[in-house]
XYZ file of C-alpha atoms in Angstrom:
376
model
C -109.951 -46.452 43.878
C -113.758 -47.282 42.622
C -115.276 -51.002 42.244
C -115.636 -50.223 38.474
C -111.846 -50.238 37.841
C -110.470 -52.628 40.471
C -110.838 -55.393 38.103
C -108.782 -54.091 35.740
C -105.169 -55.241 35.416
C -102.496 -52.883 35.591
C -101.246 -54.841 32.889
C -103.383 -54.477 30.285
C -102.530 -53.801 26.755
C -104.469 -51.359 23.792
C -105.231 -52.929 21.096
C -106.775 -50.394 18.442
C -106.786 -51.500 15.110
C -108.940 -54.239 16.219
C -110.301 -51.127 19.160
C -110.614 -53.241 22.314
C -108.256 -54.016 25.393
C -107.170 -57.756 26.523
C -105.955 -57.803 30.027
C -102.790 -60.093 30.709
C -101.147 -61.386 33.582
C -97.207 -60.023 34.016
C -95.146 -60.687 32.179
C -92.734 -63.201 32.935
C -89.038 -62.207 34.639
C -87.355 -62.750 30.335
C -89.976 -60.933 29.111
C -91.060 -60.970 25.785
C -89.655 -58.656 22.457
C -90.810 -59.213 18.986
C -88.951 -58.474 15.676
C -89.740 -58.288 12.504
C -88.661 -60.807 10.304
C -89.934 -59.272 6.742
C -93.491 -59.507 6.465
C -93.793 -61.939 9.729
C -93.146 -61.797 13.153
C -90.818 -63.343 15.746
C -90.969 -63.427 19.815
C -88.360 -63.814 21.376
C -87.486 -63.905 24.778
C -85.137 -61.744 25.282
C -83.662 -58.045 24.584
C -80.098 -59.283 23.425
C -79.361 -57.566 20.708
C -76.714 -59.542 18.964
C -79.618 -62.811 18.925
C -82.230 -59.973 18.439
C -79.869 -59.328 15.178
C -79.577 -62.651 14.090
C -83.277 -63.684 14.392
C -83.425 -59.806 12.144
C -80.827 -61.266 9.449
C -79.822 -64.729 9.800
C -81.718 -65.267 6.321
C -79.223 -62.076 4.000
C -76.268 -63.524 6.287
C -76.992 -66.786 5.623
C -76.662 -66.185 1.999
C -74.173 -63.555 1.903
C -71.885 -66.223 3.142
C -72.902 -69.461 0.558
C -72.202 -66.244 -1.573
C -69.624 -66.075 -1.147
C -68.206 -69.647 -0.985
C -70.180 -70.097 -4.013
C -68.163 -67.071 -6.011
C -64.929 -68.060 -4.619
C -65.022 -71.403 -5.605
C -66.417 -70.898 -9.102
C -63.553 -68.772 -9.456
C -60.853 -71.543 -8.502
C -59.717 -69.924 -5.346
C -59.085 -73.644 -3.198
C -60.267 -72.349 0.156
C -63.274 -72.844 -0.842
C -62.794 -76.813 -1.918
C -63.483 -78.134 1.916
C -66.647 -76.231 2.249
C -68.104 -77.389 -0.394
C -67.026 -81.059 -0.572
C -65.845 -84.421 1.537
C -62.436 -84.086 1.563
C -59.915 -86.750 3.272
C -60.252 -89.720 0.727
C -58.306 -93.722 0.816
C -59.275 -94.999 -2.028
C -63.317 -95.681 -2.225
C -63.259 -94.489 2.037
C -62.709 -91.168 3.703
C -60.370 -90.351 7.187
C -62.125 -88.157 9.031
C -59.099 -84.330 9.069
C -58.957 -80.305 9.346
C -60.624 -79.773 6.642
C -64.162 -81.408 7.795
C -65.063 -78.300 9.981
C -65.413 -76.215 7.168
C -67.981 -78.979 5.724
C -69.784 -77.994 9.137
C -69.867 -74.512 9.087
C -70.600 -74.183 6.276
C -73.750 -76.731 6.268
C -74.913 -74.720 9.391
C -75.322 -72.050 7.588
C -77.236 -73.168 4.672
C -79.509 -74.738 6.989
C -80.087 -71.696 8.939
C -81.318 -69.817 5.928
C -83.452 -73.316 4.844
C -85.228 -72.555 7.707
C -85.642 -69.183 7.144
C -87.248 -69.968 3.978
C -89.108 -72.327 5.226
C -89.974 -70.559 8.498
C -91.226 -67.323 6.862
C -91.923 -66.952 3.352
C -93.368 -71.136 2.547
C -94.432 -72.806 5.633
C -97.429 -69.885 6.531
C -98.760 -70.149 4.453
C -100.558 -74.230 4.888
C -102.091 -72.599 8.292
C -103.557 -69.440 6.017
C -104.531 -71.987 3.211
C -106.773 -73.800 5.979
C -108.587 -70.923 7.236
C -105.887 -70.455 10.758
C -105.846 -66.567 11.943
C -104.495 -67.151 15.330
C -100.481 -65.897 15.243
C -98.896 -68.427 17.698
C -100.808 -71.437 16.109
C -98.800 -70.335 12.553
C -95.611 -69.563 14.076
C -95.378 -73.119 15.885
C -96.879 -74.475 12.756
C -93.080 -72.243 11.024
C -91.625 -74.034 13.596
C -92.403 -77.598 13.900
C -93.059 -77.960 10.213
C -89.200 -77.484 9.198
C -88.557 -80.146 11.652
C -89.764 -82.574 10.723
C -89.607 -81.619 7.211
C -85.292 -82.212 7.858
C -86.231 -84.966 9.878
C -88.331 -87.348 7.425
C -85.922 -86.661 4.869
C -82.369 -86.917 7.318
C -84.087 -89.982 8.693
C -84.790 -91.543 5.291
C -81.059 -90.831 4.155
C -79.718 -91.863 7.420
C -81.333 -95.410 7.077
C -81.039 -95.607 3.500
C -76.449 -95.520 4.113
C -77.804 -97.783 7.923
C -80.523 -100.370 5.455
C -77.071 -100.828 2.781
C -74.085 -101.155 5.377
C -72.265 -104.702 7.436
C -74.321 -103.833 11.177
C -77.390 -103.034 8.978
C -79.782 -104.470 12.296
C -76.873 -106.307 14.188
C -75.138 -104.772 17.200
C -72.151 -106.742 16.994
C -71.349 -105.124 13.266
C -71.355 -101.857 15.263
C -67.762 -103.077 17.355
C -66.474 -105.709 14.227
C -63.032 -104.421 12.687
C -62.151 -101.345 15.471
C -60.198 -100.193 14.693
C -58.762 -100.840 10.955
C -62.891 -100.811 9.045
C -63.794 -97.908 11.180
C -61.099 -95.202 10.504
C -61.898 -95.267 6.854
C -66.388 -94.060 6.466
C -68.422 -95.053 3.261
C -68.921 -91.511 1.424
C -72.169 -91.860 2.502
C -72.129 -91.929 6.515
C -69.101 -89.576 6.438
C -71.383 -86.947 4.711
C -74.507 -88.070 6.833
C -72.535 -87.321 9.720
C -70.841 -84.178 8.831
C -73.927 -82.550 8.173
C -76.050 -83.842 10.752
C -73.486 -82.106 13.293
C -74.238 -79.099 11.585
C -77.531 -79.511 12.455
C -77.930 -79.662 16.237
C -75.156 -76.570 16.335
C -77.835 -75.243 14.847
C -79.944 -76.078 16.736
C -78.076 -74.269 19.736
C -78.956 -71.187 17.424
C -82.822 -71.882 16.852
C -83.675 -73.117 20.984
C -82.068 -69.265 20.916
C -84.016 -67.512 18.196
C -86.692 -69.019 18.946
C -89.382 -68.303 21.788
C -89.076 -70.049 24.647
C -90.795 -72.967 26.436
C -91.199 -74.569 29.610
C -88.031 -77.223 28.923
C -85.186 -74.372 27.615
C -83.623 -75.698 30.028
C -84.108 -79.660 28.755
C -84.007 -78.744 25.268
C -81.260 -77.308 25.752
C -78.978 -79.854 28.047
C -80.663 -83.289 24.829
C -78.311 -80.428 22.128
C -75.706 -80.055 24.601
C -74.850 -83.614 25.135
C -76.066 -85.002 21.423
C -73.414 -82.673 20.299
C -70.752 -83.988 22.894
C -72.154 -86.907 22.210
C -71.262 -87.049 17.762
C -68.416 -84.760 17.979
C -66.958 -87.576 20.368
C -68.033 -90.628 18.295
C -66.705 -88.976 15.022
C -63.709 -88.189 16.420
C -63.195 -91.459 18.582
C -64.416 -93.887 15.135
C -67.682 -94.474 17.365
C -69.140 -93.767 14.103
C -71.104 -97.081 13.596
C -72.954 -97.102 16.748
C -73.390 -92.417 16.712
C -74.965 -93.200 13.156
C -77.572 -95.993 14.540
C -77.915 -94.346 18.184
C -79.594 -91.196 15.916
C -82.159 -92.706 13.813
C -82.649 -94.203 16.852
C -83.118 -91.415 18.101
C -85.460 -89.229 15.158
C -87.783 -92.435 14.564
C -90.314 -90.894 18.021
C -90.233 -87.239 16.815
C -91.907 -88.129 13.075
C -95.016 -88.828 14.934
C -95.142 -86.079 17.428
C -94.480 -83.406 15.180
C -97.072 -84.216 12.658
C -99.279 -84.448 15.256
C -98.489 -81.521 16.496
C -99.049 -80.271 12.935
C -102.304 -81.619 12.032
C -103.378 -80.005 15.335
C -102.072 -76.875 14.816
C -104.905 -76.732 11.482
C -107.509 -77.741 13.903
C -108.330 -81.471 14.474
C -108.350 -83.243 16.996
C -108.693 -86.817 16.630
C -105.883 -87.455 14.151
C -103.387 -86.027 16.496
C -104.541 -88.229 19.895
C -103.886 -91.911 16.985
C -100.348 -90.323 15.850
C -99.624 -88.840 19.812
C -100.756 -92.641 20.548
C -97.917 -93.740 17.814
C -95.524 -90.904 19.003
C -96.343 -92.812 23.106
C -95.421 -95.926 21.338
C -92.435 -95.583 19.238
C -91.015 -93.699 22.199
C -90.760 -96.511 24.891
C -89.499 -98.478 21.530
C -86.813 -96.420 20.376
C -85.690 -93.898 23.150
C -85.582 -96.404 25.743
C -85.244 -100.258 25.086
C -83.425 -99.649 22.584
C -81.449 -96.883 23.429
C -80.335 -98.173 26.655
C -80.326 -102.563 24.320
C -77.383 -100.290 22.165
C -75.495 -99.464 26.038
C -75.606 -102.545 27.803
C -74.415 -103.761 24.445
C -71.174 -101.322 24.652
C -70.132 -103.471 28.008
C -71.539 -106.604 26.927
C -71.261 -107.845 22.734
C -67.857 -105.396 22.462
C -65.570 -106.376 25.148
C -65.179 -108.920 23.115
C -65.235 -108.256 19.868
C -62.497 -105.424 20.658
C -60.099 -107.513 21.680
C -57.182 -106.452 24.306
C -54.911 -105.259 21.530
C -56.882 -103.331 19.444
C -57.392 -101.806 22.690
C -56.372 -97.991 23.542
C -52.832 -97.007 24.015
C -51.606 -100.491 22.740
C -53.502 -100.323 18.932
C -52.636 -97.429 16.798
C -55.874 -95.417 16.049
C -58.059 -97.243 18.469
C -60.146 -94.499 21.237
C -61.288 -98.292 22.998
C -60.673 -98.094 26.931
C -62.918 -98.035 29.751
C -62.238 -94.126 30.342
C -62.739 -93.635 27.159
C -66.073 -95.844 26.884
C -67.213 -94.996 30.328
C -67.787 -90.964 29.608
C -69.450 -91.768 26.552
C -71.560 -94.456 28.904
C -71.785 -90.798 31.309
C -73.168 -89.096 29.045
C -75.356 -90.973 27.210
C -76.978 -91.573 30.963
C -77.856 -87.916 30.896
C -79.242 -87.876 28.342
C -81.834 -90.822 29.474
C -82.061 -89.219 32.430
C -83.680 -85.662 30.347
C -86.344 -88.698 27.930
C -86.464 -90.293 31.756
C -88.064 -86.619 32.241
C -89.766 -85.656 29.817
C -91.300 -88.951 29.104
C -92.790 -88.607 32.762
C -94.318 -86.064 31.022
C -95.822 -87.566 28.849
C -97.555 -89.296 30.639
C -98.992 -87.036 32.366
C -101.002 -85.912 28.928
C -102.045 -89.387 28.228
C -103.532 -89.274 31.546
C -104.927 -86.403 30.512
C -107.006 -88.584 27.945
C -107.121 -91.120 28.660
C -109.067 -90.494 31.943
C -110.391 -87.019 32.069
C -110.961 -87.294 28.009
C -109.003 -84.360 26.092
C -107.456 -84.092 23.776
C -103.420 -84.245 23.175
C -101.476 -82.268 23.824
C -97.904 -82.018 23.993
C -96.453 -79.953 27.499
C -93.191 -80.273 26.993
C -92.392 -77.164 24.676
C -95.743 -75.010 25.234
C -94.681 -71.581 25.722
C -93.644 -70.733 29.200
C -96.083 -67.179 29.435
C -99.090 -70.331 27.098
C -100.799 -67.208 26.310
C -102.742 -66.714 22.616
C -102.036 -64.174 20.187
C -104.017 -61.955 18.838
C -105.239 -62.595 15.244
C -103.917 -62.640 12.656
C -105.357 -59.415 10.159
């Protein structure tokens, strides 16, 4: 080969629109795949036909299901009622029951539809307004913006329910009068629990229709463990503990998502401040408070749930060493993932404090972190 050609990368992409040759390193094993969704492009890390089809039709499919349910309910068909309303009432409170499944399924479709509208039609207008032309930054802005919108809304609702509860700022209250008073849930608590279940299940779908990131396996593990904890705590009547635990876990993500959004818009100083607040809140909630709650199971929970109210001596009780120990093991798996992420956060802090670089969350960068071409 001649000297003039030896430096040309065989994996080169020619952009006819801008008449330039862009050199790229070879792709990883999971090759990116662009899918047109309306006027936007979605970058997938798979060519799986089912995932590609879902990514292209998620909004249409969700709207069709939602419309069918609403129309059936309007026509008075009984099957649609549990899709739209909390059921299994006992006076002014509610118990868990089989119809809860349909309420969760309905909310999964509603969340997917809301995400699709925000991601592809609403949130992209913001970076365009601020002059951001990079396609990857606009994509990431939409994904992060949707997550922030949901977390802010759900956390605010969950906090309001917690503030009016008998276990507000009181870990001992999470175990008092178990199981009798825990089997019966206020409407707000049951609604919050089922919607949160739908959100985390929808996130399993989401991570496969978004661009694959470096911590894909850890993120998938986190989602699976979270869903397991939510479902088990709901089944075992440990909803008070699960309610507070979700609030504790979600709080730091508000700061991180806000930092990412502002960074995608080109600001460098404010994201560094928000990342510092995120780090402090991460340690305070996901480690200190989380571990404190885990320990309270063996300190306060044992005291407040006497032997005669434990499984199998008491009806509706699931308080036993095997069951609680199993859930505690799942919490330990979740804490392991959080520690792994915290190590990565410390590396970012080292870049900021020691090397003077800007804060950039490396946990969720793309596996192939090359910049996309500018938008037209």
